[in-house]
PDB file of C-alpha atoms and ligand atoms in Angstrom:
ATOM      1  CA  MET A   1       0.000   0.000   0.000  1.00 65.00           C
ATOM      2  CA  SER A   2       1.294   3.434  -0.820  1.00 85.00           C
ATOM      3  CA  ALA A   3       2.446   5.778   1.946  1.00 88.00           C
ATOM      4  CA  ALA A   4      -0.197   8.300   0.902  1.00 88.00           C
ATOM      5  CA  ILE A   5      -3.028   5.823   1.476  1.00 91.00           C
ATOM      6  CA  SER A   6      -1.581   4.762   4.845  1.00 94.00           C
ATOM      7  CA  TYR A   7      -1.330   8.381   5.885  1.00 96.00           C
ATOM      8  CA  GLU A   8      -4.938   9.003   4.955  1.00 96.00           C
ATOM      9  CA  ARG A   9      -6.015   5.921   6.878  1.00 97.00           C
ATOM     10  CA  VAL A  10      -4.088   6.981   9.962  1.00 97.00           C
ATOM     11  CA  ARG A  11      -5.837  10.369   9.864  1.00 97.00           C
ATOM     12  CA  GLU A  12      -9.203   8.717   9.444  1.00 97.00           C
ATOM     13  CA  ARG A  13      -8.571   6.289  12.282  1.00 97.00           C
ATOM     14  CA  LEU A  14      -7.345   8.937  14.673  1.00 97.00           C
ATOM     15  CA  GLU A  15     -10.513  10.845  13.916  1.00 97.00           C
ATOM     16  CA  ARG A  16     -12.715   7.817  14.457  1.00 98.00           C
ATOM     17  CA  LEU A  17     -10.996   7.077  17.739  1.00 97.00           C
ATOM     18  CA  LYS A  18     -11.550  10.732  18.671  1.00 97.00           C
ATOM     19  CA  LEU A  19      -7.839  11.267  19.244  1.00 97.00           C
ATOM     20  CA  ASP A  20      -8.297  14.890  18.194  1.00 97.00           C
ATOM     21  CA  PHE A  21      -5.035  16.240  19.553  1.00 97.00           C
ATOM     22  CA  ALA A  22      -2.993  13.415  18.059  1.00 98.00           C
ATOM     23  CA  LEU A  23      -4.694  14.082  14.740  1.00 98.00           C
ATOM     24  CA  ALA A  24      -3.934  17.796  14.964  1.00 97.00           C
ATOM     25  CA  SER A  25      -0.271  17.178  15.715  1.00 97.00           C
ATOM     26  CA  LEU A  26       0.219  14.219  13.369  1.00 98.00           C
ATOM     27  CA  ASP A  27       2.064  16.191  10.683  1.00 98.00           C
ATOM     28  CA  VAL A  28       4.408  17.890  13.145  1.00 97.00           C
ATOM     29  CA  VAL A  29       5.157  14.600  14.882  1.00 98.00           C
ATOM     30  CA  LEU A  30       5.860  12.818  11.606  1.00 97.00           C
ATOM     31  CA  GLU A  31       8.068  15.626  10.333  1.00 97.00           C
ATOM     32  CA  GLN A  32      10.061  15.809  13.548  1.00 97.00           C
ATOM     33  CA  GLY A  33      10.377  12.040  13.544  1.00 97.00           C
ATOM     34  CA  GLN A  34      11.901  12.138  10.091  1.00 96.00           C
ATOM     35  CA  LYS A  35      14.164  15.092  10.756  1.00 97.00           C
ATOM     36  CA  ARG A  36      15.521  13.665  13.994  1.00 97.00           C
ATOM     37  CA  GLU A  37      15.608  10.111  12.649  1.00 96.00           C
ATOM     38  CA  LYS A  38      13.349   8.823  15.382  1.00 96.00           C
ATOM     39  CA  THR A  39      12.320   5.188  15.598  1.00 96.00           C
ATOM     40  CA  THR A  40       8.705   4.194  14.954  1.00 96.00           C
ATOM     41  CA  VAL A  41       8.198   3.613  18.673  1.00 97.00           C
ATOM     42  CA  GLU A  42       9.527   7.080  19.495  1.00 97.00           C
ATOM     43  CA  VAL A  43       7.175   8.649  16.971  1.00 97.00           C
ATOM     44  CA  LEU A  44       4.215   6.759  18.415  1.00 97.00           C
ATOM     45  CA  ASP A  45       5.256   7.739  21.910  1.00 98.00           C
ATOM     46  CA  ASP A  46       5.400  11.410  20.926  1.00 97.00           C
ATOM     47  CA  LEU A  47       2.004  11.277  19.233  1.00 98.00           C
ATOM     48  CA  LEU A  48       0.222   9.536  22.109  1.00 97.00           C
ATOM     49  CA  GLY A  49       2.011  11.689  24.668  1.00 98.00           C
ATOM     50  CA  ARG A  50       0.643  14.804  23.008  1.00 98.00           C
ATOM     51  CA  GLU A  51      -2.885  13.411  23.096  1.00 98.00           C
ATOM     52  CA  ILE A  52      -2.565  12.593  26.785  1.00 97.00           C
ATOM     53  CA  SER A  53      -1.115  15.935  27.867  1.00 97.00           C
ATOM     54  CA  ALA A  54      -3.636  17.900  25.831  1.00 97.00           C
ATOM     55  CA  ARG A  55      -6.485  15.899  27.363  1.00 97.00           C
ATOM     56  CA  PHE A  56      -5.082  16.520  30.815  1.00 97.00           C
ATOM     57  CA  GLU A  57      -4.880  20.257  30.174  1.00 97.00           C
ATOM     58  CA  ARG A  58      -8.430  20.278  28.909  1.00 97.00           C
ATOM     59  CA  ARG A  59      -9.586  18.427  32.001  1.00 97.00           C
ATOM     60  CA  VAL A  60      -7.790  20.886  34.266  1.00 97.00           C
ATOM     61  CA  GLY A  61      -9.456  23.770  32.421  1.00 97.00           C
ATOM     62  CA  THR A  62     -12.891  22.210  32.792  1.00 97.00           C
ATOM     63  CA  ASN A  63     -12.321  21.374  36.455  1.00 97.00           C
ATOM     64  CA  LEU A  64     -11.188  24.921  37.105  1.00 97.00           C
ATOM     65  CA  LYS A  65     -14.365  26.293  35.559  1.00 97.00           C
ATOM     66  CA  LEU A  66     -16.592  23.900  37.495  1.00 96.00           C
ATOM     67  CA  SER A  67     -14.785  24.495  40.783  1.00 97.00           C
ATOM     68  CA  GLY A  68     -16.392  27.859  41.462  1.00 97.00           C
ATOM     69  CA  LEU A  69     -13.144  29.256  42.878  1.00 97.00           C
ATOM     70  CA  PRO A  70     -13.834  32.968  43.407  1.00 96.00           C
ATOM     71  CA  ALA A  71     -10.351  34.359  42.661  1.00 91.00           C
ATOM     72  CA  PRO A  72      -7.063  32.998  41.377  1.00 91.00           C
ATOM     73  CA  LYS A  73      -5.045  33.086  44.628  1.00 97.00           C
ATOM     74  CA  THR A  74      -1.793  31.145  44.702  1.00 97.00           C
ATOM     75  CA  LEU A  75       0.700  29.992  47.303  1.00 97.00           C
ATOM     76  CA  GLU A  76       3.370  31.843  45.350  1.00 96.00           C
ATOM     77  CA  SER A  77       1.538  35.134  45.887  1.00 96.00           C
ATOM     78  CA  PHE A  78       1.106  34.537  49.619  1.00 97.00           C
ATOM     79  CA  ASP A  79       3.413  36.688  51.714  1.00 95.00           C
ATOM     80  CA  PHE A  80       4.516  34.339  54.495  1.00 95.00           C
ATOM     81  CA  GLU A  81       6.697  36.971  56.116  1.00 93.00           C
ATOM     82  CA  ALA A  82       3.722  39.218  56.628  1.00 92.00           C
ATOM     83  CA  GLN A  83       1.903  36.391  58.382  1.00 92.00           C
ATOM     84  CA  PRO A  84       4.303  34.619  60.769  1.00 92.00           C
ATOM     85  CA  SER A  85       1.486  32.664  62.437  1.00 93.00           C
ATOM     86  CA  VAL A  86       1.108  30.666  59.204  1.00 96.00           C
ATOM     87  CA  PRO A  87       3.638  27.818  59.357  1.00 96.00           C
ATOM     88  CA  LYS A  88       5.226  27.797  55.903  1.00 97.00           C
ATOM     89  CA  GLY A  89       6.488  24.247  56.267  1.00 97.00           C
ATOM     90  CA  VAL A  90       3.009  22.943  57.036  1.00 98.00           C
ATOM     91  CA  ILE A  91       1.545  24.766  54.036  1.00 98.00           C
ATOM     92  CA  GLU A  92       4.268  23.345  51.794  1.00 98.00           C
ATOM     93  CA  GLU A  93       3.510  19.875  53.090  1.00 98.00           C
ATOM     94  CA  LEU A  94      -0.196  20.455  52.374  1.00 98.00           C
ATOM     95  CA  ALA A  95       0.739  21.612  48.877  1.00 98.00           C
ATOM     96  CA  THR A  96       2.076  18.123  48.164  1.00 98.00           C
ATOM     97  CA  LEU A  97      -1.605  17.064  48.399  1.00 98.00           C
ATOM     98  CA  ARG A  98      -0.826  14.115  50.605  1.00 98.00           C
ATOM     99  CA  PHE A  99      -3.743  15.256  52.787  1.00 98.00           C
ATOM    100  CA  LEU A 100      -6.024  14.855  49.797  1.00 98.00           C
ATOM    101  CA  HIS A 101      -4.856  11.346  49.023  1.00 98.00           C
ATOM    102  CA  GLN A 102      -5.306  10.408  52.665  1.00 97.00           C
ATOM    103  CA  GLY A 103      -8.728  12.004  52.969  1.00 97.00           C
ATOM    104  CA  GLU A 104      -7.641  14.460  55.626  1.00 98.00           C
ATOM    105  CA  ASN A 105      -9.192  17.857  56.270  1.00 98.00           C
ATOM    106  CA  VAL A 106      -7.594  21.269  56.562  1.00 98.00           C
ATOM    107  CA  LEU A 107      -9.074  23.998  58.729  1.00 98.00           C
ATOM    108  CA  PHE A 108      -8.005  27.610  58.602  1.00 98.00           C
ATOM    109  CA  LEU A 109      -9.172  29.570  61.620  1.00 97.00           C
ATOM    110  CA  GLY A 110      -8.669  33.221  62.396  1.00 96.00           C
ATOM    111  CA  PRO A 111     -10.086  36.726  62.208  1.00 95.00           C
ATOM    112  CA  CYS A 112     -11.185  38.505  59.046  1.00 94.00           C
ATOM    113  CA  GLY A 113      -8.616  39.346  56.375  1.00 95.00           C
ATOM    114  CA  VAL A 114      -5.682  37.234  57.579  1.00 96.00           C
ATOM    115  CA  GLY A 115      -5.489  35.032  54.472  1.00 97.00           C
ATOM    116  CA  LYS A 116      -7.710  32.043  55.287  1.00 97.00           C
ATOM    117  CA  SER A 117      -9.579  32.073  51.980  1.00 98.00           C
ATOM    118  CA  HIS A 118      -6.390  32.899  50.081  1.00 98.00           C
ATOM    119  CA  LEU A 119      -4.672  29.759  51.393  1.00 98.00           C
ATOM    120  CA  ALA A 120      -7.763  27.592  50.936  1.00 98.00           C
ATOM    121  CA  ILE A 121      -8.093  28.691  47.307  1.00 98.00           C
ATOM    122  CA  ALA A 122      -4.358  28.275  46.677  1.00 98.00           C
ATOM    123  CA  LEU A 123      -4.446  24.668  47.890  1.00 98.00           C
ATOM    124  CA  ALA A 124      -7.550  23.993  45.824  1.00 98.00           C
ATOM    125  CA  LEU A 125      -5.759  25.369  42.764  1.00 98.00           C
ATOM    126  CA  LYS A 126      -2.853  23.019  43.380  1.00 98.00           C
ATOM    127  CA  ALA A 127      -5.296  20.109  43.497  1.00 98.00           C
ATOM    128  CA  ILE A 128      -6.989  21.202  40.281  1.00 98.00           C
ATOM    129  CA  GLU A 129      -3.645  21.637  38.526  1.00 97.00           C
ATOM    130  CA  ARG A 130      -2.902  18.023  39.314  1.00 97.00           C
ATOM    131  CA  GLY A 131      -6.136  16.797  37.813  1.00 97.00           C
ATOM    132  CA  HIS A 132      -8.412  16.680  40.854  1.00 98.00           C
ATOM    133  CA  ARG A 133     -11.927  18.006  40.976  1.00 98.00           C
ATOM    134  CA  ALA A 134     -12.531  20.703  43.573  1.00 98.00           C
ATOM    135  CA  TYR A 135     -15.722  22.439  44.555  1.00 98.00           C
ATOM    136  CA  PHE A 136     -15.795  25.756  46.389  1.00 98.00           C
ATOM    137  CA  LEU A 137     -18.737  27.261  48.261  1.00 97.00           C
ATOM    138  CA  SER A 138     -19.076  29.751  51.044  1.00 97.00           C
ATOM    139  CA  LEU A 139     -21.339  28.510  53.800  1.00 97.00           C
ATOM    140  CA  HIS A 140     -23.733  31.263  52.837  1.00 96.00           C
ATOM    141  CA  GLU A 141     -23.882  29.939  49.252  1.00 97.00           C
ATOM    142  CA  LEU A 142     -24.350  26.401  50.506  1.00 97.00           C
ATOM    143  CA  VAL A 143     -27.282  27.505  52.662  1.00 96.00           C
ATOM    144  CA  THR A 144     -28.866  29.527  49.867  1.00 96.00           C
ATOM    145  CA  ARG A 145     -28.538  26.657  47.429  1.00 96.00           C
ATOM    146  CA  SER A 146     -29.804  24.070  49.852  1.00 96.00           C
ATOM    147  CA  ARG A 147     -32.896  26.175  50.535  1.00 95.00           C
ATOM    148  CA  VAL A 148     -33.653  26.520  46.831  1.00 96.00           C
ATOM    149  CA  ALA A 149     -32.947  22.818  46.299  1.00 96.00           C
ATOM    150  CA  ARG A 150     -35.192  21.819  49.200  1.00 94.00           C
ATOM    151  CA  GLU A 151     -38.084  23.762  47.715  1.00 95.00           C
ATOM    152  CA  LYS A 152     -37.601  22.063  44.366  1.00 96.00           C
ATOM    153  CA  ASN A 153     -37.166  18.659  45.945  1.00 95.00           C
ATOM    154  CA  ARG A 154     -33.674  18.445  44.534  1.00 95.00           C
ATOM    155  CA  LEU A 155     -31.560  18.289  47.666  1.00 95.00           C
ATOM    156  CA  ASP A 156     -30.072  14.994  46.496  1.00 96.00           C
ATOM    157  CA  VAL A 157     -28.602  16.713  43.427  1.00 96.00           C
ATOM    158  CA  LEU A 158     -26.853  19.328  45.567  1.00 96.00           C
ATOM    159  CA  MET A 159     -25.688  16.657  47.980  1.00 97.00           C
ATOM    160  CA  ARG A 160     -24.158  14.705  45.095  1.00 96.00           C
ATOM    161  CA  THR A 161     -22.355  17.813  43.824  1.00 95.00           C
ATOM    162  CA  VAL A 162     -20.909  18.507  47.256  1.00 96.00           C
ATOM    163  CA  THR A 163     -19.916  14.903  47.942  1.00 96.00           C
ATOM    164  CA  ARG A 164     -18.623  13.981  44.479  1.00 96.00           C
ATOM    165  CA  ALA A 165     -15.699  16.417  44.254  1.00 97.00           C
ATOM    166  CA  ASP A 166     -12.278  15.129  45.315  1.00 98.00           C
ATOM    167  CA  LEU A 167     -11.895  18.260  47.414  1.00 98.00           C
ATOM    168  CA  PHE A 168     -14.655  20.390  48.914  1.00 98.00           C
ATOM    169  CA  ILE A 169     -13.820  23.894  50.117  1.00 98.00           C
ATOM    170  CA  LEU A 170     -16.284  25.401  52.560  1.00 98.00           C
ATOM    171  CA  ASP A 171     -15.493  29.043  53.140  1.00 98.00           C
ATOM    172  CA  GLU A 172     -16.631  31.474  55.818  1.00 96.00           C
ATOM    173  CA  VAL A 173     -18.148  29.200  58.403  1.00 96.00           C
ATOM    174  CA  GLY A 174     -19.269  31.256  61.350  1.00 92.00           C
ATOM    175  CA  TYR A 175     -20.446  34.507  59.836  1.00 89.00           C
ATOM    176  CA  LEU A 176     -24.058  33.460  59.935  1.00 87.00           C
ATOM    177  CA  PRO A 177     -25.880  31.232  62.403  1.00 90.00           C
ATOM    178  CA  LEU A 178     -27.520  28.206  60.822  1.00 93.00           C
ATOM    179  CA  GLU A 179     -31.135  27.156  60.961  1.00 94.00           C
ATOM    180  CA  SER A 180     -31.851  23.600  61.894  1.00 94.00           C
ATOM    181  CA  ALA A 181     -32.494  22.291  58.360  1.00 94.00           C
ATOM    182  CA  ASP A 182     -29.342  23.983  57.028  1.00 94.00           C
ATOM    183  CA  ALA A 183     -27.237  22.592  59.846  1.00 95.00           C
ATOM    184  CA  THR A 184     -28.610  19.105  59.195  1.00 95.00           C
ATOM    185  CA  PHE A 185     -27.756  19.349  55.504  1.00 96.00           C
ATOM    186  CA  LEU A 186     -24.230  20.497  56.299  1.00 96.00           C
ATOM    187  CA  PHE A 187     -23.834  17.710  58.827  1.00 96.00           C
ATOM    188  CA  GLU A 188     -24.950  15.116  56.273  1.00 96.00           C
ATOM    189  CA  ALA A 189     -22.592  16.481  53.643  1.00 97.00           C
ATOM    190  CA  VAL A 190     -19.637  16.422  56.035  1.00 97.00           C
ATOM    191  CA  SER A 191     -20.561  12.916  57.237  1.00 97.00           C
ATOM    192  CA  LYS A 192     -20.839  11.578  53.699  1.00 97.00           C
ATOM    193  CA  ARG A 193     -17.452  12.980  52.767  1.00 98.00           C
ATOM    194  CA  TYR A 194     -15.979  11.675  55.995  1.00 97.00           C
ATOM    195  CA  GLU A 195     -17.290   8.179  55.323  1.00 97.00           C
ATOM    196  CA  ALA A 196     -16.012   8.292  51.748  1.00 97.00           C
ATOM    197  CA  GLY A 197     -12.565   9.425  52.976  1.00 97.00           C
ATOM    198  CA  LYS A 198     -12.767  12.693  51.054  1.00 98.00           C
ATOM    199  CA  SER A 199     -11.082  15.906  52.127  1.00 98.00           C
ATOM    200  CA  ILE A 200     -12.596  19.220  53.106  1.00 98.00           C
ATOM    201  CA  ILE A 201     -10.841  22.544  53.444  1.00 98.00           C
ATOM    202  CA  LEU A 202     -12.790  24.798  55.765  1.00 98.00           C
ATOM    203  CA  THR A 203     -12.270  28.385  56.848  1.00 98.00           C
ATOM    204  CA  SER A 204     -13.840  29.982  59.886  1.00 97.00           C
ATOM    205  CA  ASN A 205     -13.560  33.134  61.940  1.00 95.00           C
ATOM    206  CA  LYS A 206     -14.788  31.203  64.986  1.00 94.00           C
ATOM    207  CA  SER A 207     -12.719  28.991  67.239  1.00 92.00           C
ATOM    208  CA  TYR A 208     -14.079  25.486  67.827  1.00 90.00           C
ATOM    209  CA  GLY A 209     -15.376  26.508  71.243  1.00 89.00           C
ATOM    210  CA  GLN A 210     -17.585  29.088  69.547  1.00 92.00           C
ATOM    211  CA  TRP A 211     -19.220  26.658  67.115  1.00 89.00           C
ATOM    212  CA  ASP A 212     -22.159  26.304  69.483  1.00 88.00           C
ATOM    213  CA  GLU A 213     -23.030  29.862  68.476  1.00 90.00           C
ATOM    214  CA  ILE A 214     -23.322  28.876  64.812  1.00 91.00           C
ATOM    215  CA  PHE A 215     -25.232  25.656  65.269  1.00 92.00           C
ATOM    216  CA  PRO A 216     -28.731  25.516  66.679  1.00 91.00           C
ATOM    217  CA  ASP A 217     -27.996  22.200  68.343  1.00 91.00           C
ATOM    218  CA  PRO A 218     -24.799  21.711  70.385  1.00 91.00           C
ATOM    219  CA  VAL A 219     -24.947  17.931  69.919  1.00 93.00           C
ATOM    220  CA  LEU A 220     -24.880  18.408  66.156  1.00 93.00           C
ATOM    221  CA  ALA A 221     -22.010  20.899  66.458  1.00 93.00           C
ATOM    222  CA  THR A 222     -19.990  18.377  68.455  1.00 94.00           C
ATOM    223  CA  ALA A 223     -20.747  15.524  66.066  1.00 95.00           C
ATOM    224  CA  LEU A 224     -19.792  17.683  63.090  1.00 95.00           C
ATOM    225  CA  LEU A 225     -16.513  18.767  64.693  1.00 95.00           C
ATOM    226  CA  ASP A 226     -15.771  15.131  65.579  1.00 95.00           C
ATOM    227  CA  ARG A 227     -15.894  14.170  61.934  1.00 96.00           C
ATOM    228  CA  LEU A 228     -14.095  17.253  60.694  1.00 97.00           C
ATOM    229  CA  LEU A 229     -11.249  16.952  63.167  1.00 96.00           C
ATOM    230  CA  HIS A 230     -10.736  13.200  63.166  1.00 96.00           C
ATOM    231  CA  HIS A 231      -8.046  13.432  60.488  1.00 96.00           C
ATOM    232  CA  ALA A 232      -7.243  17.097  60.179  1.00 97.00           C
ATOM    233  CA  THR A 233      -4.659  19.843  60.164  1.00 97.00           C
ATOM    234  CA  THR A 234      -5.778  23.023  61.900  1.00 97.00           C
ATOM    235  CA  ILE A 235      -4.009  26.266  61.153  1.00 97.00           C
ATOM    236  CA  ASN A 236      -4.748  29.090  63.538  1.00 97.00           C
ATOM    237  CA  ILE A 237      -3.926  32.400  61.950  1.00 96.00           C
ATOM    238  CA  ARG A 238      -3.531  35.320  64.269  1.00 92.00           C
ATOM    239  CA  GLY A 239      -2.824  38.967  63.681  1.00 86.00           C
ATOM    240  CA  GLU A 240      -4.652  41.689  61.870  1.00 84.00           C
ATOM    241  CA  SER A 241      -6.089  41.994  58.391  1.00 90.00           C
ATOM    242  CA  TYR A 242      -3.418  41.945  55.683  1.00 88.00           C
ATOM    243  CA  ARG A 243      -5.027  44.769  53.748  1.00 82.00           C
ATOM    244  CA  LEU A 244      -5.644  46.985  56.741  1.00 82.00           C
ATOM    245  CA  ARG A 245      -2.072  46.638  57.833  1.00 78.00           C
ATOM    246  CA  HIS A 246      -0.807  47.468  54.363  1.00 74.00           C
ATOM    247  CA  ARG A 247      -3.023  50.479  54.204  1.00 71.00           C
ATOM    248  CA  ARG A 248      -1.681  51.681  57.542  1.00 69.00           C
ATOM    249  CA  GLN A 249       1.897  51.064  56.456  1.00 69.00           C
ATOM    250  CA  GLY A 250       1.100  53.206  53.462  1.00 65.00           C
ATOM    251  CA  GLY A 251       0.194  55.998  55.898  1.00 61.00           C
ATOM    252  CA  LEU A 252      -3.568  55.773  55.408  1.00 61.00           C
ATOM    253  CA  PRO A 253      -5.960  55.357  58.315  1.00 57.00           C
ATOM    254  CA  PRO A 254      -7.457  51.843  58.648  1.00 51.00           C
ATOM    255  CA  THR A 255     -10.887  53.071  57.626  1.00 52.00           C
ATOM    256  CA  ALA A 256      -9.727  54.780  54.422  1.00 39.00           C
TER     257      ALA A 256
HETATM  258  P1  ADP B   1      -9.828  35.853  55.147  1.00 71.92           P
HETATM  259  O1  ADP B   1     -10.403  34.796  54.315  1.00 71.92           O
HETATM  260  O2  ADP B   1      -8.953  35.352  56.252  1.00 71.92           O
HETATM  261  O3  ADP B   1     -10.863  36.826  55.666  1.00 71.92           O
HETATM  262  P2  ADP B   1      -8.520  36.605  52.689  1.00 71.92           P
HETATM  263  O4  ADP B   1      -7.805  35.348  52.406  1.00 71.92           O
HETATM  264  O5  ADP B   1      -9.750  36.864  51.880  1.00 71.92           O
HETATM  265  O6  ADP B   1      -8.852  36.738  54.251  1.00 71.92           O
HETATM  266  O7  ADP B   1      -7.498  37.830  52.556  1.00 71.92           O
HETATM  267  C1  ADP B   1      -7.953  39.152  52.301  1.00 71.92           C
HETATM  268  C2  ADP B   1      -7.134  39.732  51.152  1.00 71.92           C
HETATM  269  O8  ADP B   1      -5.780  39.903  51.552  1.00 71.92           O
HETATM  270  C3  ADP B   1      -7.101  38.823  49.942  1.00 71.92           C
HETATM  271  O9  ADP B   1      -7.071  39.616  48.789  1.00 71.92           O
HETATM  272  C4  ADP B   1      -5.791  38.051  50.091  1.00 71.92           C
HETATM  273  O10 ADP B   1      -5.275  37.655  48.839  1.00 71.92           O
HETATM  274  C5  ADP B   1      -4.905  39.080  50.765  1.00 71.92           C
HETATM  275  N1  ADP B   1      -3.955  38.491  51.704  1.00 71.92           N
HETATM  276  C6  ADP B   1      -4.183  38.133  52.981  1.00 71.92           C
HETATM  277  N2  ADP B   1      -3.066  37.674  53.565  1.00 71.92           N
HETATM  278  C7  ADP B   1      -2.100  37.717  52.630  1.00 71.92           C
HETATM  279  C8  ADP B   1      -0.705  37.388  52.616  1.00 71.92           C
HETATM  280  N3  ADP B   1      -0.070  36.936  53.723  1.00 71.92           N
HETATM  281  N4  ADP B   1      -0.022  37.568  51.461  1.00 71.92           N
HETATM  282  C9  ADP B   1      -0.627  38.073  50.363  1.00 71.92           C
HETATM  283  N5  ADP B   1      -1.945  38.403  50.315  1.00 71.92           N
HETATM  284  C10 ADP B   1      -2.667  38.238  51.428  1.00 71.92           C
HETATM  285 MG1   MG B   2     -12.346  34.600  53.688  1.00 71.92          MG
END
């Protein structure tokens, strides 16, 4: 069979197999193979490698979109010197994502503006970059959505979304007190993830002792904390708001 016919057939087969990226890079791969006198196996390796990395990138892009992350905060842009109560070594260890593979939770506690959400988002981004699915919600969003879902009899759909992700990030626990039905939904979501060995990153401006103030039922608060803290790293961030401090250092009053 002539080379031209084989080439056509390869194109057709790549298309049928939906190896779109391999198809798109076929000519480049073949040319480079010839120029650099690659073996057939090396050419195949290059072609399939391109398909795999392009698929991975596409998946990361999709996962990023679906994650609902509110802002692109990174560990690289976190100023550790400005926040000495954040143990850099612990954050670097978390960035290896071992906690995720072991189904452990991460809790960032501290007052407003000290970088809790920043670090939570940065770790979530790391997970997404490595192909994991993350899902971010503030507690307020979770409550709003669960109320809408309850009315439409679709709570199970929301529960699946929250439990399916490899990593769930629950931001801003503690700003609003929960009603009984909301607290129950949150408890179920946390329990399901706990039983499935799936990680949660949670941020809160309340210390654990103050969780009774958020939850209508202290027994539920205790049971929820039990599950959250069973396998968990807690990072207590102290100090004042990063932005306020920077404003002051710039000579402006804190309320400017
Ligand atoms: P929190 O969630 O604790 O209320 P955020 O994480 O939202 O605070 O931080 C408030 C703002 O300050 C964000 O824009 C965040 O990126 C920034 N920020 C806070 N701490 C730091 C830090 N140490 N280095 C760089 N930016 C920071
Ligand atoms: Mg926050």
